[in-house]
Amino acid sequence: MVESIPRSAGRAEDTPDRSGSRLWPRRPRRRSRRGHRYTLVPLLLISSNLALFLLFFVWPAVIGVGYSFTSYTGVGSAPFVGLDNYQRLLNDDAFYAALIRSLIFTAAVVPLTFVAALSAAVLLVSPHSRGKPVARVVFFVPWLISPIIAGVIWRWIFGENFGLVNYVIMALGGEAVPWQSNANLSLAIVIIASAWGNTAINMLMFVPAIKNVPAAYYEAASLDGAGSWAKFRHITLPSIAPTSFIVILLSTLGAMKEYALFQAVNGGGPGTENNLLIQYIFTTGFRRAQVGYASAASFVLMLLLMVIAVVQLVINRRKDS
Amino acid sequence: MTTSATARTRLTRWRWLPVAVAVAIALTGCGSSSDGSSGGSSGGDSGAKSITFWLSASAAQAQGYHDLAKEFQAKEGVTVEIVNVPYDGYQDKLRQAAQANSLPDTASVPSLDTIWINQLQDLSATANAPANKINKDLLTVKDGKVLCIPSDLTAAGLFVNKTLFDKAKVKIPADPNQTWTWDEFLAAATKVRTATGAKYDLVYDQSPARIRPFIYASGGKGFQLGPDNKFATPDDATVQALSKFASLNDDKVMPKSVWTSGADPNALFKSGQVVAYFSGVWQVADFAESITSFDWASAPTPGPIHATDINLGGKVVAFNNGDKAEAAKKWVDYLFQPANYTKLAQVNGYLPVESGLTLNYPFKKKAALDAFQLYIKEMELADPISSSGHQNGTKLLLAGKSIQEDPTKDEMAKLINGQQDIKKTVDNIVSGLNQQIG
């Protein structure tokens, strides 16, 4: 039986001491001009990002939270209504429907993306694989395509009326499948399309992580008589756990915010059954001019995403310890 | 204090300097221009050297504007940057542009919006110019100010795949005075479908304006404003018509995907596998160019009550964008000068808003020329209720209200999808409309 590898395996040992709230590494008592550089240079390097973050995220977010307590319509005054928007939201069936659909989509697309990306990465790293350069291109192309274009492509493939898949099914004597007018099938198409589109970028994160696992572990495991699956299960997976965590976290946040693909594949349909939270916010905010109410829904979504991120962080830390 | 401590204190004091500098630079860079115009600055008080013109049209129906823009540039020295915006979301885009103070200089808009109505220029001089002979009934006038001039008239109508009808030996009525009823048409379409192996009887534009003729033809009055400027609960005939319409979406008569999931009816009809398509006159120019694999024709709108949805194709407006305003107004005036408007109407295949023009539509296809003749007759014969949708919109607008998002499309999609019953659908449409009126 191969023992699981500790989580710290394969990490660089020379990381600087980050204990305490220091902004620069522990230095000798006599500070030189280099001390300035250790503070000013990093600050200078992040200053443009920080400015953009404050300007295009923090400021609009604060304004948005402010609007969530008003009945603002997008123009004119913003009358204060207290918690009315939040109370309305708690009694809004359409909001819950959108929330549940978002959670279902996320629960389906994240594992699928994870498995697809990890499988592709393992194949690309494996010494037994052939045609890796071509495979890299093939795997990476979907990520280069805009979600709207990707949606149109998948709509052509799974078009209910004249799509490629239904054409083949009917040519083989079968019945046309309602890919668009059946809510669950329609959602399944978006899940597959989303996993297809996001595999490449996650695969790129996995490839170096897998390559960084020390070969000595595999050699030792081979001497112990471990097979391929045992090595993957007990060496590769624990060693790439930090990367896996990031992939799962980013995929989860991305899935909860999916918009373009749904618009392009099924327009949130059939009916409104595949309206996710972002579609719901867009419709109420921009189409129905209920900016205050949509801001409240946006704020709830932000809290939800923060909770998901914190829960995943806690689980990850517990595993670490 | 030691040297190192002093240095650290100094460092701490200046730590945020780069951040402050970057923020200041970013804020300076994001400073808005004072004129609020969307295009480049002109720099002279004689007006701009370029203006923007937004519209939403097929390539065929945008061509006329491109041609006139070139002539306008040659004559006035002002470049007109034409931006063709997708129809779905155009109204939202205008609303967002108004909120961001970046409206175009001129536009052809689907409908006016109370959000930006106060930023419109008065087009009275163009609208009332005797030479232009613009139909005054079509103008939207508020406080003596002409807010927009329609680019063209539109009417909803039926297109058929003539090749399939001929193949099935089923006749299409030629005279709108002796039109077919919806039941007769659907029976004929089913006969054609089964005889030719086509896929569907009909595709139908997913639009509140397009569903109105179906309601009117069945004797319903649709969703109308009451004397209190609120939408009233519709009559039973309307409810029955909507129920019947939903039942037609059975993947035999009509594909469910159009009204429930946004499939493109235009593309479906062009596949040649659909017997008929209910849309409108604006398709004629496009069909004349793009349908080559089968013969198509315009057919009389089914009855029994002869009704359509008469509307304005686009409403041409000029926004008050600082030093661009004058050039914008000049461009609008140029569009409606009879000689120029004649070219525009001919190239774009418009039903004209100006009288006394001699129009020779440049279509080679007889089907396209016949279609225009048929639409003109249909509009003459149409029941007066046919223009009530447009009249309701104008009435609300002049009362300072507007319908930003007609809920009919979404609510009908839910009905067809089985998410709700007809009663809830009608209630939601009425309450959704009234909610926006406030």
mmCIF file of C-alpha atoms in Angstrom, chain B residues 246-406:
data_model
loop_
_atom_site.group_PDB
_atom_site.id
_atom_site.type_symbol
_atom_site.label_atom_id
_atom_site.label_comp_id
_atom_site.label_asym_id
_atom_site.label_seq_id
_atom_site.Cartn_x
_atom_site.Cartn_y
_atom_site.Cartn_z
ATOM 1 C CA ALA B 246 -50.162 28.326 -27.556
ATOM 2 C CA SER B 247 -51.732 25.042 -28.680
ATOM 3 C CA LEU B 248 -50.340 25.540 -32.213
ATOM 4 C CA ASN B 249 -46.829 25.229 -30.747
ATOM 5 C CA ASP B 250 -46.940 21.438 -30.859
ATOM 6 C CA ASP B 251 -43.807 20.761 -32.925
ATOM 7 C CA LYS B 252 -46.020 19.911 -35.893
ATOM 8 C CA VAL B 253 -47.916 23.079 -36.755
ATOM 9 C CA MET B 254 -45.230 25.261 -35.175
ATOM 10 C CA PRO B 255 -41.896 24.371 -33.582
ATOM 11 C CA LYS B 256 -41.902 24.968 -29.837
ATOM 12 C CA SER B 257 -38.318 26.189 -29.933
ATOM 13 C CA VAL B 258 -39.115 29.584 -31.478
ATOM 14 C CA TRP B 259 -41.398 30.896 -28.755
ATOM 15 C CA THR B 260 -39.864 29.014 -25.833
ATOM 16 C CA SER B 261 -36.144 29.053 -26.546
ATOM 17 C CA GLY B 262 -35.519 31.840 -29.025
ATOM 18 C CA ALA B 263 -34.855 29.766 -32.159
ATOM 19 C CA ASP B 264 -34.664 32.004 -35.246
ATOM 20 C CA PRO B 265 -37.863 31.745 -37.328
ATOM 21 C CA ASN B 266 -36.263 33.597 -40.239
ATOM 22 C CA ALA B 267 -33.540 30.962 -40.502
ATOM 23 C CA LEU B 268 -36.081 28.151 -40.153
ATOM 24 C CA PHE B 269 -38.207 29.510 -43.010
ATOM 25 C CA LYS B 270 -35.131 29.968 -45.200
ATOM 26 C CA SER B 271 -34.303 26.282 -44.713
ATOM 27 C CA GLY B 272 -37.139 25.527 -47.144
ATOM 28 C CA GLN B 273 -38.644 23.027 -44.707
ATOM 29 C CA VAL B 274 -41.374 25.324 -43.361
ATOM 30 C CA VAL B 275 -44.607 25.977 -45.265
ATOM 31 C CA ALA B 276 -45.225 29.554 -44.074
ATOM 32 C CA TYR B 277 -43.791 32.347 -41.964
ATOM 33 C CA PHE B 278 -45.715 35.092 -40.174
ATOM 34 C CA SER B 279 -43.512 38.166 -39.976
ATOM 35 C CA GLY B 280 -43.699 41.533 -41.712
ATOM 36 C CA VAL B 281 -42.929 43.716 -44.702
ATOM 37 C CA TRP B 282 -39.324 44.405 -43.606
ATOM 38 C CA GLN B 283 -38.443 40.835 -44.616
ATOM 39 C CA VAL B 284 -39.187 41.491 -48.299
ATOM 40 C CA ALA B 285 -35.837 43.158 -49.078
ATOM 41 C CA ASP B 286 -33.976 40.392 -47.266
ATOM 42 C CA PHE B 287 -35.915 37.540 -48.916
ATOM 43 C CA ALA B 288 -35.419 39.115 -52.357
ATOM 44 C CA GLU B 289 -31.664 38.824 -51.822
ATOM 45 C CA SER B 290 -31.176 35.740 -49.724
ATOM 46 C CA ILE B 291 -33.785 33.140 -50.694
ATOM 47 C CA THR B 292 -32.593 31.363 -53.797
ATOM 48 C CA SER B 293 -33.347 27.703 -53.099
ATOM 49 C CA PHE B 294 -37.138 28.007 -53.387
ATOM 50 C CA ASP B 295 -39.854 30.420 -54.550
ATOM 51 C CA TRP B 296 -41.537 32.477 -51.884
ATOM 52 C CA ALA B 297 -44.545 34.794 -51.948
ATOM 53 C CA SER B 298 -46.456 37.162 -49.732
ATOM 54 C CA ALA B 299 -49.926 35.859 -48.987
ATOM 55 C CA PRO B 300 -52.977 37.698 -47.638
ATOM 56 C CA THR B 301 -53.143 37.837 -43.864
ATOM 57 C CA PRO B 302 -55.642 35.251 -42.592
ATOM 58 C CA GLY B 303 -58.975 36.447 -41.147
ATOM 59 C CA PRO B 304 -61.914 36.213 -40.608
ATOM 60 C CA ILE B 305 -61.394 39.778 -39.389
ATOM 61 C CA HIS B 306 -58.977 41.464 -41.749
ATOM 62 C CA ALA B 307 -56.382 42.890 -39.427
ATOM 63 C CA THR B 308 -52.651 43.313 -39.258
ATOM 64 C CA ASP B 309 -50.322 45.297 -37.008
ATOM 65 C CA ILE B 310 -49.588 48.643 -38.599
ATOM 66 C CA ASN B 311 -46.590 50.239 -37.031
ATOM 67 C CA LEU B 312 -43.664 52.493 -37.681
ATOM 68 C CA GLY B 313 -40.561 50.718 -38.900
ATOM 69 C CA GLY B 314 -38.121 52.987 -37.184
ATOM 70 C CA LYS B 315 -38.380 56.373 -35.527
ATOM 71 C CA VAL B 316 -35.663 58.721 -36.652
ATOM 72 C CA VAL B 317 -34.482 61.004 -33.833
ATOM 73 C CA ALA B 318 -31.721 63.538 -33.287
ATOM 74 C CA PHE B 319 -30.209 63.843 -29.828
ATOM 75 C CA ASN B 320 -29.059 67.069 -28.302
ATOM 76 C CA ASN B 321 -25.363 66.212 -28.123
ATOM 77 C CA GLY B 322 -23.645 69.573 -27.676
ATOM 78 C CA ASP B 323 -21.760 70.637 -30.771
ATOM 79 C CA LYS B 324 -22.959 67.556 -32.686
ATOM 80 C CA ALA B 325 -26.599 68.632 -32.468
ATOM 81 C CA GLU B 326 -26.591 70.835 -35.546
ATOM 82 C CA ALA B 327 -24.938 68.239 -37.780
ATOM 83 C CA ALA B 328 -27.310 65.579 -36.428
ATOM 84 C CA LYS B 329 -30.327 67.678 -37.369
ATOM 85 C CA LYS B 330 -28.858 68.346 -40.804
ATOM 86 C CA TRP B 331 -28.465 64.599 -41.368
ATOM 87 C CA VAL B 332 -32.095 63.920 -40.422
ATOM 88 C CA ASP B 333 -33.260 66.744 -42.683
ATOM 89 C CA TYR B 334 -31.120 65.320 -45.503
ATOM 90 C CA LEU B 335 -32.716 61.881 -45.091
ATOM 91 C CA PHE B 336 -36.241 63.219 -45.562
ATOM 92 C CA GLN B 337 -35.660 65.492 -48.544
ATOM 93 C CA PRO B 338 -37.927 63.873 -51.188
ATOM 94 C CA ALA B 339 -35.153 62.960 -53.635
ATOM 95 C CA ASN B 340 -33.066 61.366 -50.888
ATOM 96 C CA TYR B 341 -36.017 59.689 -49.179
ATOM 97 C CA THR B 342 -37.051 58.205 -52.529
ATOM 98 C CA LYS B 343 -33.614 56.581 -52.833
ATOM 99 C CA LEU B 344 -33.786 55.375 -49.224
ATOM 100 C CA ALA B 345 -37.270 53.878 -49.604
ATOM 101 C CA GLN B 346 -36.365 52.186 -52.889
ATOM 102 C CA VAL B 347 -33.076 50.660 -51.729
ATOM 103 C CA ASN B 348 -34.380 49.608 -48.315
ATOM 104 C CA GLY B 349 -37.752 48.469 -49.571
ATOM 105 C CA TYR B 350 -39.716 50.865 -47.357
ATOM 106 C CA LEU B 351 -43.429 51.573 -47.378
ATOM 107 C CA PRO B 352 -43.091 55.377 -47.526
ATOM 108 C CA VAL B 353 -44.227 57.971 -44.981
ATOM 109 C CA GLU B 354 -44.071 60.723 -47.628
ATOM 110 C CA SER B 355 -46.783 61.050 -50.237
ATOM 111 C CA GLY B 356 -46.390 61.894 -53.909
ATOM 112 C CA LEU B 357 -43.271 59.811 -54.463
ATOM 113 C CA THR B 358 -42.715 57.648 -57.505
ATOM 114 C CA LEU B 359 -41.042 54.543 -56.166
ATOM 115 C CA ASN B 360 -39.368 52.000 -58.400
ATOM 116 C CA TYR B 361 -38.170 49.293 -56.076
ATOM 117 C CA PRO B 362 -34.964 47.848 -57.508
ATOM 118 C CA PHE B 363 -35.954 44.239 -56.971
ATOM 119 C CA LYS B 364 -35.525 41.823 -59.812
ATOM 120 C CA LYS B 365 -37.760 39.278 -58.159
ATOM 121 C CA LYS B 366 -41.403 39.571 -59.052
ATOM 122 C CA ALA B 367 -42.264 38.122 -55.633
ATOM 123 C CA ALA B 368 -40.759 41.153 -53.923
ATOM 124 C CA LEU B 369 -42.578 43.672 -56.149
ATOM 125 C CA ASP B 370 -45.863 41.765 -55.709
ATOM 126 C CA ALA B 371 -45.302 41.718 -51.956
ATOM 127 C CA PHE B 372 -45.178 45.519 -51.785
ATOM 128 C CA GLN B 373 -48.376 45.830 -53.790
ATOM 129 C CA LEU B 374 -50.074 43.312 -51.509
ATOM 130 C CA TYR B 375 -48.947 45.079 -48.327
ATOM 131 C CA ILE B 376 -50.251 48.421 -49.599
ATOM 132 C CA LYS B 377 -53.659 46.816 -50.308
ATOM 133 C CA GLU B 378 -53.631 45.003 -46.956
ATOM 134 C CA MET B 379 -53.052 48.249 -45.084
ATOM 135 C CA GLU B 380 -55.960 49.886 -46.881
ATOM 136 C CA LEU B 381 -58.259 46.979 -45.959
ATOM 137 C CA ALA B 382 -57.030 46.536 -42.405
ATOM 138 C CA ASP B 383 -59.429 46.949 -39.499
ATOM 139 C CA PRO B 384 -58.750 50.207 -37.586
ATOM 140 C CA ILE B 385 -57.665 48.168 -34.556
ATOM 141 C CA SER B 386 -54.542 47.282 -36.539
ATOM 142 C CA SER B 387 -52.755 50.468 -35.490
ATOM 143 C CA SER B 388 -53.919 50.427 -31.853
ATOM 144 C CA GLY B 389 -50.660 48.966 -30.576
ATOM 145 C CA HIS B 390 -48.686 51.884 -31.941
ATOM 146 C CA GLN B 391 -51.339 54.370 -30.755
ATOM 147 C CA ASN B 392 -51.219 52.993 -27.201
ATOM 148 C CA GLY B 393 -47.467 53.465 -27.138
ATOM 149 C CA THR B 394 -47.717 57.073 -28.311
ATOM 150 C CA LYS B 395 -50.521 57.810 -25.850
ATOM 151 C CA LEU B 396 -48.444 56.530 -22.947
ATOM 152 C CA LEU B 397 -45.339 58.348 -24.094
ATOM 153 C CA LEU B 398 -47.137 61.677 -24.232
ATOM 154 C CA ALA B 399 -48.339 60.994 -20.687
ATOM 155 C CA GLY B 400 -44.682 60.647 -19.666
ATOM 156 C CA LYS B 401 -44.811 56.855 -19.440
ATOM 157 C CA SER B 402 -43.506 54.019 -21.557
ATOM 158 C CA ILE B 403 -43.429 50.276 -21.783
ATOM 159 C CA GLN B 404 -39.792 49.309 -21.701
ATOM 160 C CA GLU B 405 -40.288 45.546 -21.841
ATOM 161 C CA ASP B 406 -43.581 44.113 -23.062
#
